[in-house]
CSV table of C-alpha atoms in Angstrom, one decimal:
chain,number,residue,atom,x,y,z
A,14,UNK,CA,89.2,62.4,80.7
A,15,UNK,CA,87.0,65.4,80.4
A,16,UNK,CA,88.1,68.9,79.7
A,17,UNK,CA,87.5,71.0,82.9
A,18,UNK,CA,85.4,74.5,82.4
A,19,UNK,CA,86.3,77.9,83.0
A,20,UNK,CA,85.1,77.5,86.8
A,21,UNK,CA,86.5,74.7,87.8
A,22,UNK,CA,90.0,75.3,86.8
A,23,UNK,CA,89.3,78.5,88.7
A,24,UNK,CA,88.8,76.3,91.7
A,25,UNK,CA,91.4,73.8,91.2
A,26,UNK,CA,94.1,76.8,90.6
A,27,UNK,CA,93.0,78.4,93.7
A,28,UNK,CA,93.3,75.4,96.1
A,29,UNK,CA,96.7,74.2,94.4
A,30,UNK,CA,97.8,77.7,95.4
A,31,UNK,CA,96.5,77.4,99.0
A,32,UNK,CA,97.9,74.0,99.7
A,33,UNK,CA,101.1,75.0,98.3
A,34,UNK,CA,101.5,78.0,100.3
A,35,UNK,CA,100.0,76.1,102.9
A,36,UNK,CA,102.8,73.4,102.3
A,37,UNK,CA,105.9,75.5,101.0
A,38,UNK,CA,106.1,78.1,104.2
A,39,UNK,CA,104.5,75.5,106.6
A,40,UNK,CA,101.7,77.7,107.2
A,41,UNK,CA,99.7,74.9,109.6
A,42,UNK,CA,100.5,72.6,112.1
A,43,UNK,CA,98.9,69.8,114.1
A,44,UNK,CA,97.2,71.4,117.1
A,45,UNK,CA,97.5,74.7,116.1
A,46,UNK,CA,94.4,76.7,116.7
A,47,UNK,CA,93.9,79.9,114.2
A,48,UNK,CA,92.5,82.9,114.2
A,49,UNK,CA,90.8,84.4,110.9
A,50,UNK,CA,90.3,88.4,110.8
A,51,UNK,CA,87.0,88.0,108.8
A,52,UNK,CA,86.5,91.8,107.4
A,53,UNK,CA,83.7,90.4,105.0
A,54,UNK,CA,85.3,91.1,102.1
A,55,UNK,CA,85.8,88.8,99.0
A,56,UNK,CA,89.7,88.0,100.1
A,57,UNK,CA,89.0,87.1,104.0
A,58,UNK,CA,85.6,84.7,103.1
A,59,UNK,CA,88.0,83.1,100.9
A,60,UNK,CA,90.5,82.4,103.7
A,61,UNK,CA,87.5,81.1,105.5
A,62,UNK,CA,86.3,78.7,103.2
A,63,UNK,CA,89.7,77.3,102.0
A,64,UNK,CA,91.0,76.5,106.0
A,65,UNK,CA,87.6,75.2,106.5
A,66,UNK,CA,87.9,72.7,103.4
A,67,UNK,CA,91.6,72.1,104.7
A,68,UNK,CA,90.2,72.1,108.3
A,69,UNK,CA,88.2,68.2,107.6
A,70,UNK,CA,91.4,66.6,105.9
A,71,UNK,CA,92.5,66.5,109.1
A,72,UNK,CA,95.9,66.6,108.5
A,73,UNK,CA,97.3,68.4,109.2
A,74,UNK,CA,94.4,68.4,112.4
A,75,UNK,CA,93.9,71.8,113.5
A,76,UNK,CA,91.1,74.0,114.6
A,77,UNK,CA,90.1,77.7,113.5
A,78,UNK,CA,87.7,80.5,114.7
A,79,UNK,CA,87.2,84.1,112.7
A,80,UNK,CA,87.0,87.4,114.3
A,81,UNK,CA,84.9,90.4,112.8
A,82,UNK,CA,86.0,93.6,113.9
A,83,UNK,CA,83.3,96.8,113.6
A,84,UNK,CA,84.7,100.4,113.5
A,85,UNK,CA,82.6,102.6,114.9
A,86,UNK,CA,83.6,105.7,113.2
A,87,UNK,CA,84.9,104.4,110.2
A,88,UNK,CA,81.4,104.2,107.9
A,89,UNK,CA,81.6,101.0,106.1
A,90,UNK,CA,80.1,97.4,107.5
A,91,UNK,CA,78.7,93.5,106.4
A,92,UNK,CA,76.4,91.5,107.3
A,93,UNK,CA,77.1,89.9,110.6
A,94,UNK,CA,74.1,87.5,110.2
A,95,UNK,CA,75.6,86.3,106.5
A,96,UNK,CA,79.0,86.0,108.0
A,97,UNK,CA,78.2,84.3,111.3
A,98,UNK,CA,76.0,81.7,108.8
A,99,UNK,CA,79.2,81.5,106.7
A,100,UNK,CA,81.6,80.7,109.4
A,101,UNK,CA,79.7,77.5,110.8
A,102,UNK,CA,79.1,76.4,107.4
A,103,UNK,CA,83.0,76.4,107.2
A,104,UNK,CA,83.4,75.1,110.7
A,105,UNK,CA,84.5,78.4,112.1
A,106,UNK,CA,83.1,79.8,115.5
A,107,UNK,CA,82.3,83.3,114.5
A,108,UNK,CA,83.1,86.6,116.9
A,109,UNK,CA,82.9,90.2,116.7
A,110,UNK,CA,83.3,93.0,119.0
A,111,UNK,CA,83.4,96.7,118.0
A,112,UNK,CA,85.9,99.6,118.7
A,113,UNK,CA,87.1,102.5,117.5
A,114,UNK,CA,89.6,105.7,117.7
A,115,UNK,CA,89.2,108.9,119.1
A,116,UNK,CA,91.1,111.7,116.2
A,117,UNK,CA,91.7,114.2,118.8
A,118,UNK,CA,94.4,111.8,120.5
A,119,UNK,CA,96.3,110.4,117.6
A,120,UNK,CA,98.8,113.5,116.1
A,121,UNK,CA,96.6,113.9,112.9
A,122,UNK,CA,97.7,110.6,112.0
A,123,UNK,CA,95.8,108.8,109.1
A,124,UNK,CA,92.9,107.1,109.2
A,125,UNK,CA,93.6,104.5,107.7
A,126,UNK,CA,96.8,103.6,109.9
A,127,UNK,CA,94.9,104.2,112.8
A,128,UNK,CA,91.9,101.9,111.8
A,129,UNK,CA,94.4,99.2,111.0
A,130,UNK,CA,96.5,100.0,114.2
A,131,UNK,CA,93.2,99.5,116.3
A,132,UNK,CA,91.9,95.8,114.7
A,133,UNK,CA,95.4,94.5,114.9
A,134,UNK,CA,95.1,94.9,118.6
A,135,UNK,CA,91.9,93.6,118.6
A,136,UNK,CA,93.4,90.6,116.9
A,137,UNK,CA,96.1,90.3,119.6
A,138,UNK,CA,93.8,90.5,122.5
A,139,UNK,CA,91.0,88.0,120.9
A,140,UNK,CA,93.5,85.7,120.0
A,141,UNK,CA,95.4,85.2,123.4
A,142,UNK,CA,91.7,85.2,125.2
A,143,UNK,CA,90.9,82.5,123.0
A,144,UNK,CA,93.4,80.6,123.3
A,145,UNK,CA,95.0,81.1,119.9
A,146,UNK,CA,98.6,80.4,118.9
A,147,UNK,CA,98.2,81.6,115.2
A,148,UNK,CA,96.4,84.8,113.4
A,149,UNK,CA,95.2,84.4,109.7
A,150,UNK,CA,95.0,87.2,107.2
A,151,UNK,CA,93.7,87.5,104.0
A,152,UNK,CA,96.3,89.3,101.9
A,153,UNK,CA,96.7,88.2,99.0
A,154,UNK,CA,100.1,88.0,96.6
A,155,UNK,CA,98.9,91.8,95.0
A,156,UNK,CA,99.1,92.8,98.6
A,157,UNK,CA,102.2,91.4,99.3
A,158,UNK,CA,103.8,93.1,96.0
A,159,UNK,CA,102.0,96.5,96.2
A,160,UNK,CA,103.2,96.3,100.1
A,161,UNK,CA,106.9,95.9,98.7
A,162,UNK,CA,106.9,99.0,96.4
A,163,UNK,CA,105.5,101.2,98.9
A,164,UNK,CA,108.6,99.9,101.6
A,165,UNK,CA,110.4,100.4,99.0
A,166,UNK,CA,109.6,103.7,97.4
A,167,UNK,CA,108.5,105.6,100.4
A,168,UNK,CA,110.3,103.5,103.5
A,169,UNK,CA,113.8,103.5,101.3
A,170,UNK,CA,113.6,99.7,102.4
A,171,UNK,CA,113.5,96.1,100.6
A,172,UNK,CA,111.1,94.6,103.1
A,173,UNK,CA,107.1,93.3,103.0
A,174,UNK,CA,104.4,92.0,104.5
A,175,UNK,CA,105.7,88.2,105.6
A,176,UNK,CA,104.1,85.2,104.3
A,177,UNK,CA,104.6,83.7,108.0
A,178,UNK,CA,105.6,85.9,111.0
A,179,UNK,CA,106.7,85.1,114.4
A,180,UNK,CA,105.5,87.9,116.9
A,181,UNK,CA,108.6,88.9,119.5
A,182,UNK,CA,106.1,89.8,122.4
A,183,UNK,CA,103.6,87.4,123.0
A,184,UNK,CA,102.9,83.8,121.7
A,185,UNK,CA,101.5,84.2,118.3
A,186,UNK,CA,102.2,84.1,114.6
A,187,UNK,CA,100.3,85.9,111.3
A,188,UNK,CA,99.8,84.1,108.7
A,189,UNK,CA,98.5,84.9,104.9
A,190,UNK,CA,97.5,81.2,103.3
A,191,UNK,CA,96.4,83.4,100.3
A,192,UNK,CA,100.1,84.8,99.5
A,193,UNK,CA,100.1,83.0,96.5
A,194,UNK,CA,96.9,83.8,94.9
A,195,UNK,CA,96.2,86.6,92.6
A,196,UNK,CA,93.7,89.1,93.2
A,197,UNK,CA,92.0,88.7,89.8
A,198,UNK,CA,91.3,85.0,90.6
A,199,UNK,CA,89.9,85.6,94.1
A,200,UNK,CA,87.7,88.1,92.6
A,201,UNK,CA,86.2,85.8,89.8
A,202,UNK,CA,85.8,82.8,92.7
A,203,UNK,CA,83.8,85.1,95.0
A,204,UNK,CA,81.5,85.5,91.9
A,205,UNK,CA,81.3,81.8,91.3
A,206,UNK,CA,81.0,80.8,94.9
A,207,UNK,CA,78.5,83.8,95.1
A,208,UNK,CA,79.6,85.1,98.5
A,209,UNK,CA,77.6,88.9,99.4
A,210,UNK,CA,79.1,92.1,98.5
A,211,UNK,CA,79.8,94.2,101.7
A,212,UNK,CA,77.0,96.6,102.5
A,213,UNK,CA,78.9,99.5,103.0
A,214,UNK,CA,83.2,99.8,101.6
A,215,UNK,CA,85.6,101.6,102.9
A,216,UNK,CA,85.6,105.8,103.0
A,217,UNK,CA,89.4,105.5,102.3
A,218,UNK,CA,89.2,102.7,100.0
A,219,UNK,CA,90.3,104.3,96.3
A,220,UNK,CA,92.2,107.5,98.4
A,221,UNK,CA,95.4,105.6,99.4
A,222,UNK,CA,98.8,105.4,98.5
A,223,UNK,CA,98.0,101.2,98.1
A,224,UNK,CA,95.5,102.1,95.0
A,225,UNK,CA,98.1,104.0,93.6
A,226,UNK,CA,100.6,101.5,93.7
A,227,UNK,CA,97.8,99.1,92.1
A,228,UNK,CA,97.6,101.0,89.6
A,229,UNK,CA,101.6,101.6,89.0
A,230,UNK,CA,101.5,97.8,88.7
A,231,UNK,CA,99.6,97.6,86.6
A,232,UNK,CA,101.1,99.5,84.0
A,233,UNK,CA,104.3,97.9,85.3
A,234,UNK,CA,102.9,94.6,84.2
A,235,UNK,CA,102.2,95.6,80.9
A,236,UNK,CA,105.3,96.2,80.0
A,237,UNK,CA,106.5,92.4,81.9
A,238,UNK,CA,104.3,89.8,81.8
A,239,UNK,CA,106.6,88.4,84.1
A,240,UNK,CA,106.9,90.9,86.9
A,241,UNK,CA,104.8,89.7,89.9
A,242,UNK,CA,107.0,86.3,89.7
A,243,UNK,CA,110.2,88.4,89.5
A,244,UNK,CA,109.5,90.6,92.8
A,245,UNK,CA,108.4,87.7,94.3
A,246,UNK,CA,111.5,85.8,93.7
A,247,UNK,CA,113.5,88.9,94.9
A,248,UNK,CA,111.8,88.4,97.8
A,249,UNK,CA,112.2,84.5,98.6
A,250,UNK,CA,116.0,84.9,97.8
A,251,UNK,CA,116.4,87.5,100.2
A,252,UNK,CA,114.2,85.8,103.2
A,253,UNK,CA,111.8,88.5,103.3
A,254,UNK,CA,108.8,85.9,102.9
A,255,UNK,CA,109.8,84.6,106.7
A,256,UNK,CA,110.3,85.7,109.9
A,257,UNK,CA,111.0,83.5,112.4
């Protein structure tokens, strides 16, 4: 049998990690109909691509479309042609619809919560229009972690961002098929699959509590090898990964 290169056990590590995820916190079901929040970044075109490849197994049979939201006064954008091209490609009908926030109405609150506050219910509303019973995101398990310390340091609470999540008020769940990749990986395979850079990032995007605790991680790995499996077994034996 041949020896694999470098790329290609980049590929095959990725998709094992999807399927399992996909498999392990039954992520998909037959007739479900998903909705992927496509930001354009390396992480969401990902998500696209590997529930487009799971998409033509056909089982289990499903069906999903992506959503692109524009901010209107938050300065950082994609391609919408690249990303619309992408999404068929993948076998994803591709939306987007722009909004925004008005600062003079939110108590000072920060941008970045209010940007996020604002697509989530863009999510919401596009999802139930279109008929949706599930919502896709593309956070990956460097997400999930740096989510936990910040609960946990600044909240005073063990708790994360949940690998599956059942809303209370209206007939949807989030998903995050990526939950078990790491972020190093999905950065090389957006290199090797060559998917475009965003035109413009994010204002906010190295000014946030989330780079810090990247960076805290980091150092935290260094001293444990072992460390992102640890917190992530912390959380699976206390059911934070699910909520039904």
């Amino acid at each position: 049998m041949p020896l694999l290169s470098d790329e290609q056990k980049l590929e095959k590590r990725i998709i094992s990690r999807f399927n399992k995820a996909v498999y392990d916190y039954n992520l998909i079901e037959d007739n479900d109909k998903i909705l992927i929040g496509l930001s354009g970044g390396k992480d969401s075109l990902c998500l696209v691509e590997l529930l487009g490849r799971r998409q033509r197994i056909k089982s289990p049979s499903f069906s999903i479309v992506a959503l692109h939201i524009r901010m209107e006064n938050i300065r950082y954008e994609s391609d919408v042609s690249y990303l619309q091209e992408f999404c068929e490609c993948w076998g994803a009908k591709f939306y987007t619809v722009t909004t925004g926030f008005d600062y003079s109405t939110t108590d000072r609150k920060p941008a970045c919560f209010l940007c996020s506050w604002n697509r989530r219910k863009q999510l919401f509303s596009m999802a139930q229009q279109l008929g949706c019973n599930k919502i896709a995101l593309g956070h990956h398990r460097d997400d999930i972690i740096h989510t936990t310390m910040m609960n946990l340091f600044f909240q005073g609470c063990f708790s994360t961002m949940p690998v599956r999540l059942r809303m209370r008020k209206m007939p949807l769940s989030i998903v995050r098929p990526l939950c078990l990749e790491d972020e190093t990986d999905l950065r090389d395979y957006a290199v090797l699959r060559n998917y475009m850079r965003q035109v413009k990032l994010c204002p906010y995007e190295t000014s946030t509590y989330r780079n810090d605790m990247r960076g805290i991680f980091k150092q935290v790995e260094r001293m444990s090898a072992e460390a992102r499996y640890s917190v992530w077994k912390a959380l699976e034996k206390e059911n934070k990964l699910v909520e039904e």
